[in-house]
Amino acid sequence: MRKTMVQAKAIAQDFSALRLWLITALAIVAALIVSPARAQDPADSARYAAIVVDAQSGEVFYAMRADSPRYPASLTKIMTLYMAFEEMAQGRLKPDDLITISPHAASMPPTNSGLKAGDTITVDMAMRLIAAYSANDLAAALAEHIGGTESRFAALMTVKAQEIGMTRSNFVNASGLPDSRQVSSARDFAVLARSVMRDFPQYYEYFHVRSIEFRGRTYPNHNPLLAYPGVDGMKTGYINAAGYNLVASQRKGNHRLIAVMLGGSNKAQRREHVTTLMNTGFTVFARRDKGENIQVAQNEFRSVIAPKPKYEVLGDNATLMAALDAQDDEDGASVQRLSQKTPAPGVVAALTKAEAKKAADEKAAAKKTSTTAAAKKKKKDPDAIWAIQVGAFKAKSQAADWAKDVQKRFTLLKGVDTDVSKNDAGRYRTRFVDMTKADAQKACKAIEAKRLDCMVVKS
């Protein structure tokens, strides 16, 4: 009997020990699960900055440190390509023009195309490799081809950035390789993304290329979000001083969002966080479409991203740089500390001719789009009871301006009447009216091919 009691006591002690071991193990597992999640909160990083905007109206849904200075890294190449798009639109640059790789361009560290000094490449192929593969050598070569030297081209980039509303950007190279003077902000890149879509929709597809075949080699796109439904651009970027950056655009139904995240800790965090930003933004759209009045979308993002946020706006560069580690960056160049912003060199003389041409083009376009009273009184087709809607805006002036822009870019809409009217939700719709169903469908197909929003409706 006594022996049985001893055995029972031993079993009980063993069970208690096992129970204690299980509790401890579960606590360790829980710590391993929870701690990384907290460590992976992107807002904990001093480098983090983000913004989400409605691509059509420009409404800011979410902004955190959106105006704080940050290294753009390879997001710079969006601005480089914007400059090239402008040259192509003006006829000064053609897709089949040949670019000769200079010794300077060939010396750029990875990521690069591997071309040697003296090699040639077409403008079109160079731009595809810049947009998708982020080739630093080709960004420098394209800059030299357009601007004479990369430094002069970068100065023109800075001036153009200021013209389109990028108030906190300064560029000194075309690639985004580390330089103490090259800075921008999350808001500026949202402005740039909208400008690309607005000014050069015919070239936006460069940011959607999934991979490129060149000289027997396949070059993949670095943007992982292109595999997600509705995501059709834009660009990733990384240097050690910046962290993992991403500008992305996604469309669902009649809505399109642009999200910018700067300062991610790794690729997975960047991908997941931008996905969260997008999903939250489209949830706001869906709730508004159902009649819910959400005026301050920022609150919706805070509740999803960080229930108890502890945000601190960075006020000076010293605070920013204190958080950066000392590893070499992905692009193979040493990290430099952020110094005082240096203004771009004087380029007034170089831009005078371009500005004069722009003014002349605008005058000619205004004359072309004006219609006579006789044209307006033309006999209406009895089947012309259809319309296309290409946007909805908070301000009537925005809707009217977009109508002019779209009509100017698509010859199918030449002479088609426009209509700007307020819907039940209080937004101004941009429509082209009095069309046949076949013409409306054909126009929408052409517009959507340029990755712009379009919907066929009855007038």
PDB file of N, CA and C in Angstrom, residues 250-302:
ATOM      1  N   GLN A 250      -3.341  50.670 -57.330  1.00  0.00           N
ATOM      2  CA  GLN A 250      -4.276  49.556 -57.471  1.00  0.00           C
ATOM      3  C   GLN A 250      -5.653  50.078 -57.826  1.00  0.00           C
ATOM      4  N   ARG A 251      -6.322  49.338 -58.681  1.00  0.00           N
ATOM      5  CA  ARG A 251      -7.674  49.719 -59.101  1.00  0.00           C
ATOM      6  C   ARG A 251      -8.656  48.623 -58.747  1.00  0.00           C
ATOM      7  N   LYS A 252      -9.797  49.014 -58.171  1.00  0.00           N
ATOM      8  CA  LYS A 252     -10.902  48.092 -57.901  1.00  0.00           C
ATOM      9  C   LYS A 252     -12.185  48.790 -58.303  1.00  0.00           C
ATOM     10  N   GLY A 253     -12.893  48.202 -59.272  1.00  0.00           N
ATOM     11  CA  GLY A 253     -14.117  48.827 -59.751  1.00  0.00           C
ATOM     12  C   GLY A 253     -13.831  50.188 -60.353  1.00  0.00           C
ATOM     13  N   ASN A 254     -14.531  51.204 -59.850  1.00  0.00           N
ATOM     14  CA  ASN A 254     -14.365  52.562 -60.361  1.00  0.00           C
ATOM     15  C   ASN A 254     -13.385  53.390 -59.531  1.00  0.00           C
ATOM     16  N   HIS A 255     -12.684  52.743 -58.620  1.00  0.00           N
ATOM     17  CA  HIS A 255     -11.775  53.472 -57.731  1.00  0.00           C
ATOM     18  C   HIS A 255     -10.326  53.060 -57.955  1.00  0.00           C
ATOM     19  N   ARG A 256      -9.428  53.992 -57.748  1.00  0.00           N
ATOM     20  CA  ARG A 256      -7.997  53.717 -57.833  1.00  0.00           C
ATOM     21  C   ARG A 256      -7.285  54.413 -56.675  1.00  0.00           C
ATOM     22  N   LEU A 257      -6.368  53.699 -56.043  1.00  0.00           N
ATOM     23  CA  LEU A 257      -5.578  54.247 -54.944  1.00  0.00           C
ATOM     24  C   LEU A 257      -4.098  54.245 -55.300  1.00  0.00           C
ATOM     25  N   ILE A 258      -3.388  55.212 -54.736  1.00  0.00           N
ATOM     26  CA  ILE A 258      -1.930  55.236 -54.796  1.00  0.00           C
ATOM     27  C   ILE A 258      -1.424  55.158 -53.353  1.00  0.00           C
ATOM     28  N   ALA A 259      -0.544  54.212 -53.093  1.00  0.00           N
ATOM     29  CA  ALA A 259       0.048  54.080 -51.757  1.00  0.00           C
ATOM     30  C   ALA A 259       1.556  54.224 -51.864  1.00  0.00           C
ATOM     31  N   VAL A 260       2.119  54.967 -50.919  1.00  0.00           N
ATOM     32  CA  VAL A 260       3.567  55.145 -50.845  1.00  0.00           C
ATOM     33  C   VAL A 260       4.014  54.742 -49.451  1.00  0.00           C
ATOM     34  N   MET A 261       4.978  53.834 -49.378  1.00  0.00           N
ATOM     35  CA  MET A 261       5.581  53.461 -48.095  1.00  0.00           C
ATOM     36  C   MET A 261       7.087  53.617 -48.207  1.00  0.00           C
ATOM     37  N   LEU A 262       7.677  54.303 -47.261  1.00  0.00           N
ATOM     38  CA  LEU A 262       9.123  54.490 -47.207  1.00  0.00           C
ATOM     39  C   LEU A 262       9.648  53.951 -45.882  1.00  0.00           C
ATOM     40  N   GLY A 263      10.832  53.349 -45.911  1.00  0.00           N
ATOM     41  CA  GLY A 263      11.489  52.946 -44.670  1.00  0.00           C
ATOM     42  C   GLY A 263      11.095  51.603 -44.116  1.00  0.00           C
ATOM     43  N   GLY A 264      10.668  50.666 -44.951  1.00  0.00           N
ATOM     44  CA  GLY A 264      10.354  49.331 -44.461  1.00  0.00           C
ATOM     45  C   GLY A 264      11.597  48.583 -44.002  1.00  0.00           C
ATOM     46  N   SER A 265      11.416  47.618 -43.105  1.00  0.00           N
ATOM     47  CA  SER A 265      12.548  46.862 -42.560  1.00  0.00           C
ATOM     48  C   SER A 265      12.984  45.724 -43.471  1.00  0.00           C
ATOM     49  N   ASN A 266      12.051  45.180 -44.265  1.00  0.00           N
ATOM     50  CA  ASN A 266      12.372  44.092 -45.178  1.00  0.00           C
ATOM     51  C   ASN A 266      11.304  44.025 -46.263  1.00  0.00           C
ATOM     52  N   LYS A 267      11.526  43.182 -47.251  1.00  0.00           N
ATOM     53  CA  LYS A 267      10.611  43.105 -48.387  1.00  0.00           C
ATOM     54  C   LYS A 267       9.234  42.600 -47.974  1.00  0.00           C
ATOM     55  N   ALA A 268       9.203  41.591 -47.092  1.00  0.00           N
ATOM     56  CA  ALA A 268       7.927  41.018 -46.670  1.00  0.00           C
ATOM     57  C   ALA A 268       7.084  42.053 -45.933  1.00  0.00           C
ATOM     58  N   GLN A 269       7.726  42.806 -45.037  1.00  0.00           N
ATOM     59  CA  GLN A 269       6.990  43.835 -44.293  1.00  0.00           C
ATOM     60  C   GLN A 269       6.452  44.898 -45.244  1.00  0.00           C
ATOM     61  N   ARG A 270       7.283  45.305 -46.197  1.00  0.00           N
ATOM     62  CA  ARG A 270       6.867  46.311 -47.171  1.00  0.00           C
ATOM     63  C   ARG A 270       5.643  45.838 -47.949  1.00  0.00           C
ATOM     64  N   ARG A 271       5.701  44.597 -48.423  1.00  0.00           N
ATOM     65  CA  ARG A 271       4.592  44.045 -49.203  1.00  0.00           C
ATOM     66  C   ARG A 271       3.314  43.973 -48.377  1.00  0.00           C
ATOM     67  N   GLU A 272       3.422  43.446 -47.154  1.00  0.00           N
ATOM     68  CA  GLU A 272       2.244  43.257 -46.313  1.00  0.00           C
ATOM     69  C   GLU A 272       1.644  44.595 -45.875  1.00  0.00           C
ATOM     70  N   HIS A 273       2.515  45.562 -45.562  1.00  0.00           N
ATOM     71  CA  HIS A 273       2.007  46.844 -45.074  1.00  0.00           C
ATOM     72  C   HIS A 273       1.302  47.611 -46.186  1.00  0.00           C
ATOM     73  N   VAL A 274       1.887  47.630 -47.372  1.00  0.00           N
ATOM     74  CA  VAL A 274       1.244  48.337 -48.480  1.00  0.00           C
ATOM     75  C   VAL A 274      -0.070  47.650 -48.837  1.00  0.00           C
ATOM     76  N   THR A 275      -0.119  46.324 -48.744  1.00  0.00           N
ATOM     77  CA  THR A 275      -1.372  45.606 -48.981  1.00  0.00           C
ATOM     78  C   THR A 275      -2.428  46.015 -47.965  1.00  0.00           C
ATOM     79  N   THR A 276      -2.030  46.150 -46.709  1.00  0.00           N
ATOM     80  CA  THR A 276      -2.955  46.600 -45.663  1.00  0.00           C
ATOM     81  C   THR A 276      -3.458  48.010 -45.943  1.00  0.00           C
ATOM     82  N   LEU A 277      -2.553  48.890 -46.345  1.00  0.00           N
ATOM     83  CA  LEU A 277      -2.947  50.257 -46.672  1.00  0.00           C
ATOM     84  C   LEU A 277      -3.980  50.268 -47.800  1.00  0.00           C
ATOM     85  N   MET A 278      -3.716  49.507 -48.850  1.00  0.00           N
ATOM     86  CA  MET A 278      -4.634  49.449 -49.982  1.00  0.00           C
ATOM     87  C   MET A 278      -5.993  48.881 -49.571  1.00  0.00           C
ATOM     88  N   ASN A 279      -5.974  47.756 -48.870  1.00  0.00           N
ATOM     89  CA  ASN A 279      -7.227  47.114 -48.469  1.00  0.00           C
ATOM     90  C   ASN A 279      -8.080  48.045 -47.609  1.00  0.00           C
ATOM     91  N   THR A 280      -7.421  48.763 -46.702  1.00  0.00           N
ATOM     92  CA  THR A 280      -8.153  49.687 -45.831  1.00  0.00           C
ATOM     93  C   THR A 280      -8.757  50.820 -46.641  1.00  0.00           C
ATOM     94  N   GLY A 281      -7.993  51.329 -47.606  1.00  0.00           N
ATOM     95  CA  GLY A 281      -8.503  52.399 -48.457  1.00  0.00           C
ATOM     96  C   GLY A 281      -9.714  51.970 -49.253  1.00  0.00           C
ATOM     97  N   PHE A 282      -9.679  50.764 -49.813  1.00  0.00           N
ATOM     98  CA  PHE A 282     -10.816  50.294 -50.591  1.00  0.00           C
ATOM     99  C   PHE A 282     -12.010  49.966 -49.706  1.00  0.00           C
ATOM    100  N   THR A 283     -11.760  49.622 -48.446  1.00  0.00           N
ATOM    101  CA  THR A 283     -12.862  49.445 -47.499  1.00  0.00           C
ATOM    102  C   THR A 283     -13.575  50.769 -47.268  1.00  0.00           C
ATOM    103  N   VAL A 284     -12.806  51.852 -47.168  1.00  0.00           N
ATOM    104  CA  VAL A 284     -13.391  53.190 -47.018  1.00  0.00           C
ATOM    105  C   VAL A 284     -14.256  53.512 -48.237  1.00  0.00           C
ATOM    106  N   PHE A 285     -13.724  53.236 -49.439  1.00  0.00           N
ATOM    107  CA  PHE A 285     -14.504  53.457 -50.656  1.00  0.00           C
ATOM    108  C   PHE A 285     -15.820  52.683 -50.619  1.00  0.00           C
ATOM    109  N   ALA A 286     -15.746  51.394 -50.247  1.00  0.00           N
ATOM    110  CA  ALA A 286     -16.927  50.541 -50.236  1.00  0.00           C
ATOM    111  C   ALA A 286     -17.985  51.054 -49.257  1.00  0.00           C
ATOM    112  N   ARG A 287     -17.533  51.501 -48.099  1.00  0.00           N
ATOM    113  CA  ARG A 287     -18.475  52.014 -47.103  1.00  0.00           C
ATOM    114  C   ARG A 287     -19.101  53.319 -47.566  1.00  0.00           C
ATOM    115  N   ARG A 288     -18.313  54.152 -48.233  1.00  0.00           N
ATOM    116  CA  ARG A 288     -18.878  55.396 -48.777  1.00  0.00           C
ATOM    117  C   ARG A 288     -19.892  55.107 -49.871  1.00  0.00           C
ATOM    118  N   ASP A 289     -19.577  54.123 -50.723  1.00  0.00           N
ATOM    119  CA  ASP A 289     -20.495  53.772 -51.803  1.00  0.00           C
ATOM    120  C   ASP A 289     -21.830  53.276 -51.265  1.00  0.00           C
ATOM    121  N   LYS A 290     -21.828  52.743 -50.042  1.00  0.00           N
ATOM    122  CA  LYS A 290     -23.063  52.272 -49.424  1.00  0.00           C
ATOM    123  C   LYS A 290     -23.793  53.389 -48.665  1.00  0.00           C
ATOM    124  N   GLY A 291     -23.212  54.606 -48.729  1.00  0.00           N
ATOM    125  CA  GLY A 291     -23.872  55.746 -48.110  1.00  0.00           C
ATOM    126  C   GLY A 291     -23.300  56.181 -46.783  1.00  0.00           C
ATOM    127  N   GLU A 292     -22.287  55.492 -46.296  1.00  0.00           N
ATOM    128  CA  GLU A 292     -21.701  55.864 -45.005  1.00  0.00           C
ATOM    129  C   GLU A 292     -20.857  57.129 -45.165  1.00  0.00           C
ATOM    130  N   ASN A 293     -20.988  58.027 -44.226  1.00  0.00           N
ATOM    131  CA  ASN A 293     -20.286  59.311 -44.290  1.00  0.00           C
ATOM    132  C   ASN A 293     -18.964  59.218 -43.528  1.00  0.00           C
ATOM    133  N   ILE A 294     -17.881  58.932 -44.251  1.00  0.00           N
ATOM    134  CA  ILE A 294     -16.553  58.864 -43.637  1.00  0.00           C
ATOM    135  C   ILE A 294     -15.747  60.060 -44.140  1.00  0.00           C
ATOM    136  N   GLN A 295     -15.662  61.079 -43.334  1.00  0.00           N
ATOM    137  CA  GLN A 295     -14.955  62.297 -43.739  1.00  0.00           C
ATOM    138  C   GLN A 295     -13.461  62.216 -43.464  1.00  0.00           C
ATOM    139  N   VAL A 296     -13.085  61.585 -42.332  1.00  0.00           N
ATOM    140  CA  VAL A 296     -11.677  61.505 -41.950  1.00  0.00           C
ATOM    141  C   VAL A 296     -11.236  60.049 -42.054  1.00  0.00           C
ATOM    142  N   ALA A 297     -10.739  59.688 -43.218  1.00  0.00           N
ATOM    143  CA  ALA A 297     -10.341  58.297 -43.451  1.00  0.00           C
ATOM    144  C   ALA A 297      -9.141  57.898 -42.607  1.00  0.00           C
ATOM    145  N   GLN A 298      -8.356  58.874 -42.172  1.00  0.00           N
ATOM    146  CA  GLN A 298      -7.159  58.600 -41.369  1.00  0.00           C
ATOM    147  C   GLN A 298      -7.488  57.730 -40.164  1.00  0.00           C
ATOM    148  N   ASN A 299      -8.632  57.988 -39.554  1.00  0.00           N
ATOM    149  CA  ASN A 299      -9.023  57.218 -38.367  1.00  0.00           C
ATOM    150  C   ASN A 299      -9.206  55.739 -38.684  1.00  0.00           C
ATOM    151  N   GLU A 300      -9.706  55.435 -39.889  1.00  0.00           N
ATOM    152  CA  GLU A 300      -9.916  54.043 -40.272  1.00  0.00           C
ATOM    153  C   GLU A 300      -8.583  53.305 -40.392  1.00  0.00           C
ATOM    154  N   PHE A 301      -7.568  53.997 -40.879  1.00  0.00           N
ATOM    155  CA  PHE A 301      -6.254  53.378 -41.023  1.00  0.00           C
ATOM    156  C   PHE A 301      -5.605  53.162 -39.658  1.00  0.00           C
ATOM    157  N   ARG A 302      -5.750  54.116 -38.780  1.00  0.00           N
ATOM    158  CA  ARG A 302      -5.137  53.980 -37.454  1.00  0.00           C
ATOM    159  C   ARG A 302      -5.700  52.785 -36.712  1.00  0.00           C
TER     160      ARG A 302
END
